[in-house]
Amino acid sequence: MEFTLKTFIFYGFALMTIASALAVVTVRNIVHAAFALMVTLFGVAGLYVFLQADFLAATQVIVYVGGILVLILFGVMMTSGRLEMRIHIERGQLLLGGGISLALLMLLLTVIANTPIWKNLTDDGTQLAPTTERIGQLILNEKFLLPFEVVSVLLLVALIGAALISRKEVRD
Amino acid sequence: MEINLLEQIVIPIIKILFIAHLLIIGVMAMIWSERRVSGWMQDRLGPNRVGPQGLLQPIADGIKFLFKEDLIPNHVDKPLYVLAPAMLLVPAMITIAVVPFGSSITIPGLENPILLQIADINIGILFILAITSLGVYGVVIGAWASNNKYSLLGGLRSSAQMISYELTLGLAIIGVLMLSSSLSLRTIAVEQGAYPWKWNFLIHFPAFLAFTTAMFAETNRLPFDLAEAEQELVAGYHTEYSSMKFAIFFMAEYMNMIVGSAVVVTLFLGGWHFFGLENVGGEGSILAGLISFAIFFIKTGIFLFVFIWVRWTLPRFRYDQLMNFGWKFLLPVTLTSIVVTGTLWVVVKENKQLWIGIGNVVAAFIVVAIVAGMLAMDNNSKSAVQSTPAAAPLRGLDAVE
């Protein structure tokens, strides 16, 4: 395998993703964990760029890093402003989580072992076309218009429901 | 894969260095002009002692900040406390990477013309939205790590505000994207052409206003600076910061303003185009490139002046006003603008831009009227209930008065 600048940056992103993902599950301070999760999600976005999935990469950052994680942080800060906020792990949770992780690892290893061509994956410099236009055509014009609209309505219902539940009732 | 050293490495590095330095110098210029223009607007002089017309004042300020003791209070969360200013500065700086600051220059001997832009990526707008959404972390992390209740309150206010107005920011540009059918900022700027009546700010006037307003909110500038309202929160999220760390928060704010202005100029004000000057020197010549850059520079400068102007014109919003304005006025206006633009685009056959422009303004007026009417009705029914303080938890301050 030739070692170019591109592979160097790729391994940088991969290392960043894995290291911060480890930090998410090992760090005791909940805000530090949330911060590490941000680095992980950002690293995944970087990996998408290497797959030439430009739209997906940008959306990953907008939705997960810019939206969901901010809300998580927001929630943590609203519920507790103290620095000593710690995570307590029970033994039962440890066993359950470890079991699920182990099963997932086995599944992934099976997939990797059964993928015959992964050794041949070298960068041949192919530039794929930008994906945004194709995604837009598929969602709004061709195959997936109905599922897309159904999902939008579902999200709208969830949104209104959330607003209704979180709102303090004003009775007269 | 062969790498053309000059075209793929050297020239981009030169562009990056140029823009990064221009941004930092721009921050210095903004600090100076903010103080001088503020002085002018308040009928006083402002700093005019250091250098001619006080031009060296930002450098003096910078040196002062650098030599101040870098204080880290004992009660803070040290790693995040140190990281927070950088978390704010980095997104502010890298957004400029996709903004085109001029046309292109053709130099004989090179394969491709040099674009006056660091990276013309296909998803330019999405990149900007993505990076802008990172900016909130600097504020939130800094506020939390300071372990100070005023900082935390400032951070909470700021993050709620940024999340609310980010929606408007994203929705306001959908109309622009529909007409130019591209996410690349260069294409959007080229589509608008040289004549002001074809620029997007006339075609999408309500969206332009909404975008600009949301940008003021995103940069935490007056009238949206609730995150650092001095009278209420000491200094908000950067209360515990001193020395160069405080200065970096400050620099990030100005950089956000500069980059935001550049984005507005590109999206709505025709980018580097201006009528009468589009053919000077011929396509691709160095002169044409320089002129296009100068036009972009001047447009951005004018917009930055508007930032300062607004600061001394409008007082700060109250928190409930801020949220009402964002969710009940800006959001419906931008949403209607999308629907109107899309509908007229399909229905109208001739003079599309004219009719979309008119339709957008009319629709925005109708929406504002409806919302205002609904709010007025709501207030009337509420004033009957107001005698019980529990009914209006958010308006506690009014009740005290």
Coordinates of C-alpha atoms in Angstrom, one line a residue:
Chain A
M1 CA 0.0 0.0 0.0
E2 CA 1.4 3.3 -0.9
F3 CA 1.5 5.9 1.8
T4 CA 0.2 9.2 0.5
L5 CA -1.0 12.4 2.2
K6 CA -4.5 11.1 1.8
T7 CA -3.9 7.9 3.7
F8 CA -2.1 9.8 6.4
I9 CA -5.2 12.1 6.9
F10 CA -7.5 9.0 6.7
Y11 CA -5.6 7.4 9.6
G12 CA -5.7 10.6 11.5
F13 CA -9.5 10.7 11.2
A14 CA -9.8 7.0 12.0
L15 CA -7.6 7.4 15.1
M16 CA -9.5 10.4 16.2
T17 CA -12.8 8.6 15.9
I18 CA -11.8 5.5 17.8
A19 CA -9.9 7.3 20.5
S20 CA -12.7 9.7 21.2
A21 CA -15.3 6.9 21.1
L22 CA -13.2 5.1 23.7
A23 CA -13.2 8.3 25.8
V24 CA -17.0 8.5 25.5
V25 CA -17.5 5.2 27.3
T26 CA -14.6 5.4 29.7
V27 CA -14.6 9.0 30.9
R28 CA -16.6 9.5 34.2
N29 CA -17.5 13.1 33.7
I30 CA -20.7 13.3 31.7
V31 CA -19.9 16.6 30.0
H32 CA -16.5 15.4 29.0
A33 CA -18.2 12.3 27.6
A34 CA -20.6 14.5 25.6
F35 CA -17.6 16.5 24.3
A36 CA -15.8 13.3 23.3
L37 CA -18.9 12.2 21.5
M38 CA -18.8 15.4 19.4
V39 CA -15.2 14.5 18.3
T40 CA -16.4 11.0 17.4
L41 CA -19.3 12.2 15.3
F42 CA -17.1 14.7 13.6
G43 CA -14.5 12.0 12.8
V44 CA -17.3 9.9 11.3
A45 CA -18.2 12.8 9.1
G46 CA -14.6 13.0 8.0
L47 CA -14.7 9.3 7.1
Y48 CA -17.8 10.0 5.0
V49 CA -15.7 12.5 3.1
F50 CA -13.2 9.8 2.3
L51 CA -16.1 7.7 0.9
Q52 CA -16.9 10.7 -1.3
A53 CA -20.3 11.0 0.4
D54 CA -20.2 14.7 0.6
F55 CA -23.9 15.3 1.3
L56 CA -23.9 12.7 4.0
A57 CA -20.9 14.2 5.7
A58 CA -22.3 17.7 5.9
T59 CA -25.7 16.4 7.1
Q60 CA -23.9 14.3 9.7
V61 CA -22.3 17.4 11.2
I62 CA -25.5 19.5 10.9
V63 CA -27.9 17.0 12.4
Y64 CA -25.7 15.1 15.0
V65 CA -23.0 17.5 16.0
G66 CA -25.0 20.8 15.5
G67 CA -28.4 19.6 16.6
I68 CA -28.7 16.4 18.7
L69 CA -25.5 16.7 20.7
V70 CA -26.2 20.4 21.5
L71 CA -29.5 19.3 22.9
I72 CA -27.8 16.6 25.0
L73 CA -25.3 19.1 26.4
F74 CA -28.2 21.5 27.0
G75 CA -30.0 18.9 28.9
V76 CA -27.0 18.0 31.0
M77 CA -26.3 21.6 31.8
M78 CA -30.0 22.3 32.6
T79 CA -30.2 19.4 35.0
S80 CA -26.9 19.9 36.7
G81 CA -24.5 22.7 36.6
R82 CA -22.0 21.1 38.9
L83 CA -18.6 19.9 37.8
E84 CA -18.7 16.8 40.1
M85 CA -21.4 15.2 38.0
R86 CA -20.3 11.6 37.7
I87 CA -21.7 8.5 36.0
H88 CA -22.4 5.5 38.3
I89 CA -22.3 2.1 36.7
E90 CA -24.0 -0.9 38.3
R91 CA -22.6 -4.4 37.8
G92 CA -25.8 -5.5 36.0
Q93 CA -25.5 -2.7 33.5
L94 CA -21.8 -3.6 32.9
L95 CA -22.7 -7.2 32.1
L96 CA -25.6 -6.3 29.9
G97 CA -23.6 -3.7 28.0
G98 CA -20.6 -5.9 27.7
G99 CA -22.7 -8.7 26.3
I100 CA -24.3 -6.6 23.7
S101 CA -21.0 -5.1 22.7
L102 CA -19.5 -8.5 22.4
A103 CA -22.3 -9.8 20.2
L104 CA -22.0 -6.7 18.0
L105 CA -18.3 -7.2 17.7
M106 CA -18.8 -10.8 16.6
L107 CA -21.3 -9.7 14.0
L108 CA -18.9 -7.1 12.6
L109 CA -16.0 -9.6 12.6
T110 CA -18.1 -12.1 10.7
V111 CA -19.0 -9.4 8.1
I112 CA -15.3 -8.5 7.8
A113 CA -14.2 -12.1 7.4
N114 CA -16.8 -12.8 4.8
T115 CA -16.0 -9.7 2.7
P116 CA -13.7 -11.2 0.0
I117 CA -12.5 -8.0 -1.7
W118 CA -11.6 -5.8 1.1
K119 CA -7.9 -6.4 0.7
N120 CA -8.0 -5.0 -2.8
L121 CA -9.4 -1.6 -1.7
T122 CA -6.7 0.8 -2.8
D123 CA -7.3 4.4 -3.8
D124 CA -7.2 4.5 -7.6
G125 CA -8.0 8.2 -7.6
T126 CA -11.5 7.8 -8.9
Q127 CA -13.7 10.9 -8.4
L128 CA -17.3 10.1 -8.0
A129 CA -20.0 12.7 -8.9
P130 CA -21.3 14.9 -6.1
T131 CA -24.2 13.2 -4.4
T132 CA -26.5 16.0 -3.5
E133 CA -28.3 16.3 -6.8
R134 CA -28.9 12.5 -7.1
I135 CA -30.2 12.3 -3.5
G136 CA -32.6 15.2 -4.2
Q137 CA -33.9 13.6 -7.4
L138 CA -34.4 10.2 -5.6
I139 CA -36.2 11.7 -2.6
L140 CA -38.4 14.4 -4.3
N141 CA -38.8 13.1 -7.8
E142 CA -38.3 9.4 -8.3
K143 CA -38.5 6.5 -5.9
F144 CA -38.8 7.7 -2.4
L145 CA -41.3 10.6 -2.5
L146 CA -44.0 8.9 -0.5
P147 CA -41.7 7.5 2.3
F148 CA -40.1 10.9 2.5
E149 CA -43.4 12.7 3.0
V150 CA -44.7 10.0 5.4
V151 CA -41.5 10.5 7.5
S152 CA -41.9 14.3 7.4
V153 CA -45.5 14.0 8.7
L154 CA -44.4 11.6 11.4
L155 CA -41.6 14.0 12.5
L156 CA -44.1 16.9 12.5
V157 CA -46.5 14.9 14.7
A158 CA -43.6 14.1 17.1
L159 CA -42.6 17.8 17.1
I160 CA -46.1 19.0 18.0
G161 CA -46.5 16.3 20.6
A162 CA -43.2 17.3 22.2
A163 CA -44.2 20.9 22.3
L164 CA -47.6 19.9 23.8
I165 CA -46.1 17.7 26.5
S166 CA -43.3 20.1 27.6
R167 CA -45.6 23.1 27.7
K168 CA -47.0 24.1 31.1
E169 CA -50.7 24.0 30.9
V170 CA -52.5 27.4 31.3
R171 CA -56.0 26.9 32.7
D172 CA -58.4 29.6 33.3
Chain B
M1 CA -1.8 9.5 -9.1
E2 CA 0.3 12.4 -10.1
I3 CA 0.4 15.5 -8.1
N4 CA 1.0 18.8 -9.7
L5 CA 3.0 20.4 -6.9
L6 CA 2.5 24.0 -7.9
E7 CA -1.2 23.9 -8.7
Q8 CA -2.4 21.5 -6.0
I9 CA -0.2 22.4 -3.1
V10 CA 1.6 25.7 -3.4
I11 CA -1.2 27.9 -4.8
P12 CA -3.8 26.6 -2.3
I13 CA -1.4 27.3 0.6
I14 CA -0.8 30.8 -0.7
K15 CA -4.6 31.4 -0.9
I16 CA -5.1 30.0 2.6
L17 CA -2.3 32.1 4.1
F18 CA -3.6 35.2 2.3
I19 CA -7.2 34.7 3.5
A20 CA -6.3 33.8 7.1
H21 CA -4.2 36.9 7.4
L22 CA -6.8 39.0 5.8
L23 CA -9.3 37.7 8.3
I24 CA -7.0 38.6 11.2
I25 CA -6.3 42.0 9.8
G26 CA -10.0 42.4 9.2
V27 CA -10.6 41.7 12.9
M28 CA -8.1 44.5 13.8
A29 CA -9.8 46.8 11.4
M30 CA -13.2 45.9 12.8
I31 CA -12.0 46.6 16.4
W32 CA -10.7 50.0 15.3
S33 CA -13.7 50.9 13.2
E34 CA -16.2 49.7 15.8
R35 CA -14.8 52.0 18.3
R36 CA -14.3 54.9 16.0
V37 CA -17.7 54.6 14.4
S38 CA -19.3 54.2 17.8
G39 CA -17.6 57.3 18.8
W40 CA -18.8 59.1 15.7
M41 CA -22.4 57.9 16.2
Q42 CA -22.3 59.1 19.8
D43 CA -20.7 62.5 18.9
R44 CA -17.4 61.8 20.6
L45 CA -13.9 61.0 19.3
G46 CA -13.1 57.4 20.2
P47 CA -9.5 56.2 20.4
N48 CA -7.3 58.5 18.2
R49 CA -4.0 58.6 20.1
V50 CA -2.1 55.5 19.0
G51 CA -0.9 56.0 15.5
P52 CA -2.6 58.2 12.9
Q53 CA -6.3 58.3 13.6
G54 CA -5.8 55.7 16.3
L55 CA -5.1 53.0 13.7
L56 CA -2.6 51.2 15.8
Q57 CA -5.0 50.9 18.7
P58 CA -5.9 47.3 18.0
I59 CA -2.2 46.4 18.0
A60 CA -1.7 48.1 21.3
D61 CA -4.7 46.2 22.7
G62 CA -3.4 43.0 21.4
I63 CA 0.0 43.5 23.0
K64 CA -1.7 44.4 26.2
F65 CA -3.7 41.2 26.1
L66 CA -0.7 39.1 25.4
F67 CA 1.3 40.5 28.3
K68 CA -1.5 40.2 30.8
E69 CA -1.3 37.4 33.3
D70 CA -3.1 34.3 32.0
L71 CA -5.4 33.6 34.9
I72 CA -7.0 30.2 35.3
P73 CA -9.4 30.2 38.3
N74 CA -9.2 27.2 40.6
H75 CA -12.8 26.1 40.4
V76 CA -12.9 25.6 36.6
D77 CA -12.8 22.4 34.6
K78 CA -9.4 23.0 33.2
P79 CA -9.2 21.1 29.9
L80 CA -12.5 22.3 28.6
Y81 CA -11.9 25.8 30.0
V82 CA -8.7 26.1 27.9
L83 CA -10.3 24.5 24.9
A84 CA -13.4 26.7 24.7
P85 CA -11.9 29.8 23.1
A86 CA -10.4 27.7 20.3
M87 CA -13.7 25.9 19.8
L88 CA -15.2 29.3 19.0
L89 CA -12.3 30.6 16.9
V90 CA -11.7 27.6 14.6
P91 CA -15.3 27.3 13.2
A92 CA -15.3 31.1 12.6
M93 CA -12.1 30.8 10.6
I94 CA -12.7 27.8 8.5
T95 CA -16.1 28.9 7.2
I96 CA -14.4 31.4 4.9
A97 CA -12.8 28.5 3.0
V98 CA -15.8 28.0 0.8
V99 CA -16.7 31.6 0.2
P100 CA -15.6 32.9 -3.2
F101 CA -13.9 36.3 -2.8
G102 CA -13.5 37.1 -6.5
S103 CA -13.7 35.7 -10.0
S104 CA -10.8 33.7 -11.5
I105 CA -7.4 34.5 -12.8
T106 CA -5.9 32.7 -15.8
I107 CA -2.1 32.5 -15.7
P108 CA -0.4 31.2 -18.8
G109 CA 1.5 28.0 -18.2
L110 CA -1.0 26.7 -15.7
E111 CA -3.6 24.1 -16.6
N112 CA -6.5 25.5 -14.8
P113 CA -7.5 29.1 -14.0
I114 CA -6.9 30.1 -10.3
L115 CA -10.2 30.5 -8.6
L116 CA -10.2 33.3 -6.0
Q117 CA -11.6 31.0 -3.4
I118 CA -9.9 28.4 -1.2
A119 CA -12.2 25.5 -2.1
D120 CA -15.1 25.5 -4.5
I121 CA -16.9 22.5 -3.0
N122 CA -20.2 21.2 -4.3
I123 CA -21.9 21.4 -0.9
G124 CA -20.7 24.9 0.0
I125 CA -23.8 26.1 1.7
L126 CA -24.2 22.9 3.7
F127 CA -20.6 23.2 4.7
I128 CA -21.3 26.7 6.0
L129 CA -24.4 25.6 7.9
A130 CA -22.5 22.6 9.4
I131 CA -19.6 24.6 10.6
T132 CA -21.7 27.4 11.9
S133 CA -23.6 24.9 14.0
L134 CA -20.3 24.0 15.7
G135 CA -19.8 27.6 16.9
V136 CA -22.3 27.0 19.7
Y137 CA -20.0 24.6 21.4
G138 CA -17.4 27.2 22.2
V139 CA -20.0 29.2 24.1
V140 CA -21.6 26.3 25.8
I141 CA -18.4 24.5 26.8
G142 CA -16.8 27.8 27.9
A143 CA -19.8 28.7 30.0
W144 CA -20.1 25.3 31.6
A145 CA -16.3 24.9 32.3
S146 CA -16.2 28.3 34.0
N147 CA -18.4 26.9 36.8
N148 CA -20.0 30.2 37.4
K149 CA -23.7 30.7 37.5
Y150 CA -23.6 33.9 35.4
S151 CA -21.5 32.2 32.8
L152 CA -23.8 29.2 32.7
L153 CA -26.9 31.4 32.4
G154 CA -25.2 33.2 29.5
G155 CA -24.3 30.0 27.9
L156 CA -27.8 28.6 28.2
R157 CA -29.3 31.7 26.7
S158 CA -26.9 31.7 23.9
S159 CA -27.3 28.1 23.0
A160 CA -31.1 28.4 23.0
Q161 CA -30.9 31.4 20.9
M162 CA -28.4 29.9 18.4
I163 CA -30.4 26.7 18.0
S164 CA -33.6 28.8 17.4
Y165 CA -32.1 31.1 14.9
E166 CA -30.1 28.4 13.1
L167 CA -33.5 27.1 11.7
T168 CA -34.2 30.5 10.2
L169 CA -30.7 30.7 8.8
G170 CA -31.1 27.3 7.1
L171 CA -34.6 27.8 5.8
A172 CA -34.0 31.4 4.5
I173 CA -31.6 30.2 1.9
I174 CA -33.8 27.4 0.5
G175 CA -35.5 29.8 -1.9
V176 CA -32.1 31.0 -3.1
L177 CA -31.0 27.4 -3.7
M178 CA -34.2 26.7 -5.6
L179 CA -33.6 29.4 -8.1
S180 CA -29.9 28.8 -8.6
S181 CA -30.3 25.0 -8.3
S182 CA -26.8 24.6 -6.8
L183 CA -25.3 24.4 -3.4
S184 CA -22.0 25.8 -4.5
L185 CA -21.5 29.4 -3.4
R186 CA -19.6 30.2 -6.6
T187 CA -22.4 29.1 -8.8
I188 CA -24.9 31.1 -6.7
A189 CA -22.8 34.2 -7.1
V190 CA -22.3 33.7 -10.8
E191 CA -26.1 33.1 -11.4
Q192 CA -26.9 36.5 -9.9
G193 CA -24.9 38.4 -12.4
A194 CA -23.8 42.0 -12.4
Y195 CA -27.1 43.9 -12.2
P196 CA -28.6 44.7 -8.7
W197 CA -32.2 44.0 -9.7
K198 CA -31.2 40.4 -10.5
W199 CA -29.6 39.9 -7.1
N200 CA -31.2 37.6 -4.7
F201 CA -31.9 40.2 -2.0
L202 CA -34.7 41.6 -4.3
I203 CA -36.0 38.3 -5.4
H204 CA -36.1 36.9 -1.9
F205 CA -36.4 40.1 0.1
P206 CA -38.2 38.6 3.2
A207 CA -35.7 35.7 3.3
F208 CA -32.8 38.2 3.0
L209 CA -34.1 40.1 6.0
A210 CA -34.7 36.9 7.9
F211 CA -31.2 35.6 7.1
T212 CA -29.6 38.8 8.1
T213 CA -31.5 38.9 11.4
A214 CA -30.7 35.3 12.1
M215 CA -27.0 36.1 11.4
F216 CA -27.0 38.9 13.9
A217 CA -28.4 36.4 16.4
E218 CA -25.8 33.8 15.5
T219 CA -23.0 36.2 16.0
N220 CA -24.4 37.3 19.4
R221 CA -24.4 40.9 18.4
L222 CA -26.7 43.6 19.6
P223 CA -29.8 43.5 19.6
F224 CA -29.3 39.8 20.3
D225 CA -26.4 39.8 22.8
L226 CA -28.4 38.3 25.6
A227 CA -25.6 35.8 26.2
E228 CA -23.4 38.6 27.5
A229 CA -25.9 41.2 28.7
E230 CA -23.6 43.2 31.1
Q231 CA -26.4 44.6 33.2
E232 CA -27.8 41.1 33.9
L233 CA -25.0 38.6 33.7
V234 CA -21.7 40.4 34.5
A235 CA -20.2 39.4 31.1
G236 CA -22.0 36.2 30.3
Y237 CA -20.1 33.2 29.1
H238 CA -16.7 34.8 29.2
T239 CA -16.9 36.2 32.7
E240 CA -14.1 34.0 34.0
Y241 CA -11.8 34.5 31.1
S242 CA -9.0 36.9 31.0
S243 CA -5.9 37.8 29.0
M244 CA -5.5 36.3 25.5
K245 CA -8.3 33.8 26.1
F246 CA -10.8 36.6 26.5
A247 CA -9.3 38.2 23.4
I248 CA -9.8 35.1 21.4
F249 CA -13.5 35.1 22.3
F250 CA -13.6 38.6 21.1
M251 CA -11.7 37.9 17.9
A252 CA -14.1 35.0 17.1
E253 CA -17.0 37.3 17.4
Y254 CA -15.6 39.7 14.9
M255 CA -14.5 36.9 12.6
N256 CA -18.0 35.5 12.7
M257 CA -19.3 39.0 11.7
I258 CA -16.8 39.2 8.8
V259 CA -17.5 35.7 7.5
G260 CA -21.2 36.2 7.9
S261 CA -21.1 39.4 5.9
A262 CA -19.1 37.7 3.2
V263 CA -21.7 34.9 3.1
V264 CA -24.6 37.4 2.8
V265 CA -22.8 39.3 0.1
T266 CA -22.3 36.0 -1.8
L267 CA -25.8 34.7 -1.3
F268 CA -27.9 37.8 -1.7
L269 CA -25.9 40.7 -2.9
G270 CA -24.3 39.3 -6.1
G271 CA -20.9 38.3 -4.7
W272 CA -18.0 39.9 -6.6
H273 CA -20.2 41.3 -9.4
F274 CA -21.1 44.9 -10.0
F275 CA -22.5 46.4 -13.2
G276 CA -20.2 48.4 -15.4
L277 CA -17.2 46.6 -14.0
E278 CA -17.8 43.1 -15.2
N279 CA -15.8 43.3 -18.4
V280 CA -12.8 45.5 -17.3
G281 CA -9.5 43.9 -18.3
G282 CA -11.2 40.9 -19.9
E283 CA -12.1 37.5 -18.6
G284 CA -9.5 35.9 -16.4
S285 CA -7.0 38.7 -16.4
I286 CA -5.2 39.8 -13.3
L287 CA -6.8 43.2 -13.4
A288 CA -10.3 41.7 -13.6
G289 CA -9.5 39.4 -10.7
L290 CA -8.3 42.3 -8.6
I291 CA -11.3 44.4 -9.4
S292 CA -13.7 41.5 -8.5
F293 CA -11.9 41.1 -5.2
A294 CA -12.1 44.8 -4.5
I295 CA -15.9 44.8 -5.2
F296 CA -16.4 41.9 -2.9
F297 CA -14.2 43.6 -0.2
I298 CA -16.2 46.8 -0.4
K299 CA -19.6 45.1 -0.3
T300 CA -18.5 43.1 2.8
G301 CA -17.2 46.3 4.3
I302 CA -20.5 48.1 3.8
F303 CA -22.3 45.2 5.4
L304 CA -20.0 45.3 8.4
F305 CA -20.8 48.9 8.8
V306 CA -24.4 47.9 9.0
F307 CA -23.5 45.6 11.9
I308 CA -22.1 48.6 13.9
W309 CA -24.9 50.8 12.8
V310 CA -27.6 48.4 14.1
R311 CA -25.7 48.1 17.4
W312 CA -26.3 51.7 18.2
T313 CA -29.8 51.8 16.8
L314 CA -31.7 49.0 18.4
P315 CA -31.8 48.2 22.1
R316 CA -31.4 44.6 23.3
F317 CA -34.4 42.2 23.1
R318 CA -35.9 40.8 26.2
Y319 CA -35.6 37.0 26.3
D320 CA -39.3 36.2 25.6
Q321 CA -39.3 38.8 22.8
L322 CA -36.3 37.1 21.3
M323 CA -37.9 33.7 21.3
N324 CA -41.3 35.1 20.0
F325 CA -39.6 36.9 17.2
G326 CA -37.5 34.0 16.1
W327 CA -40.2 31.3 16.3
K328 CA -43.4 33.3 15.6
F329 CA -42.3 35.8 13.0
L330 CA -39.0 34.8 11.3
L331 CA -39.8 31.1 11.0
P332 CA -43.3 31.4 9.4
V333 CA -42.0 34.1 7.1
T334 CA -39.2 31.9 5.8
L335 CA -41.4 28.9 5.5
T336 CA -44.0 30.8 3.5
S337 CA -41.2 32.2 1.3
I338 CA -40.2 28.7 0.4
V339 CA -43.7 27.7 -0.5
V340 CA -44.3 30.9 -2.5
T341 CA -41.0 30.7 -4.4
G342 CA -41.6 27.0 -5.3
T343 CA -45.2 27.6 -6.4
L344 CA -44.5 30.7 -8.5
W345 CA -41.5 28.9 -10.0
V346 CA -43.8 26.2 -11.4
V347 CA -46.9 28.4 -12.1
V348 CA -45.4 31.5 -13.7
K349 CA -44.0 31.2 -17.2
E350 CA -42.5 34.6 -17.9
N351 CA -40.6 37.1 -15.7
K352 CA -40.3 34.5 -13.0
Q353 CA -37.9 36.5 -10.9
L354 CA -40.1 39.6 -10.9
W355 CA -43.2 37.7 -9.8
I356 CA -41.4 35.6 -7.2
G357 CA -40.0 38.9 -5.8
I358 CA -43.4 40.5 -5.5
G359 CA -45.1 37.3 -4.3
N360 CA -42.5 36.9 -1.5
V361 CA -43.0 40.4 -0.2
V362 CA -46.8 40.1 -0.3
A363 CA -46.8 36.7 1.4
A364 CA -44.5 38.0 4.1
F365 CA -46.8 40.9 4.8
I366 CA -49.8 38.6 5.1
V367 CA -48.0 36.2 7.4
V368 CA -46.7 39.0 9.6
A369 CA -50.3 40.4 9.8
I370 CA -51.8 37.1 10.7
V371 CA -49.2 36.3 13.4
A372 CA -49.5 39.8 14.9
G373 CA -53.3 39.4 14.9
M374 CA -53.1 36.1 16.6
L375 CA -50.6 37.4 19.2
A376 CA -52.8 40.4 19.9
M377 CA -55.8 38.1 20.5
D378 CA -53.7 35.9 22.7
N379 CA -52.6 38.8 24.8
N380 CA -56.2 40.0 25.2
S381 CA -57.3 36.6 26.5
K382 CA -54.2 36.4 28.7
S383 CA -54.6 39.8 30.4
A384 CA -57.8 38.4 32.0
V385 CA -55.8 35.6 33.5
Q386 CA -52.8 37.6 34.5
S387 CA -54.1 38.2 38.1
T388 CA -52.8 34.7 38.9
P389 CA -49.0 34.9 38.7
A390 CA -48.6 31.1 38.2
A391 CA -50.4 31.4 34.9
A392 CA -47.4 33.3 33.4
P393 CA -44.2 31.7 34.5
L394 CA -42.1 33.2 31.8
R395 CA -43.3 36.7 32.5
G396 CA -42.2 36.7 36.1
L397 CA -40.3 39.9 35.6
D398 CA -43.3 41.8 34.4
A399 CA -45.2 40.6 37.5
V400 CA -42.6 42.0 39.8
E401 CA -42.8 45.3 38.2

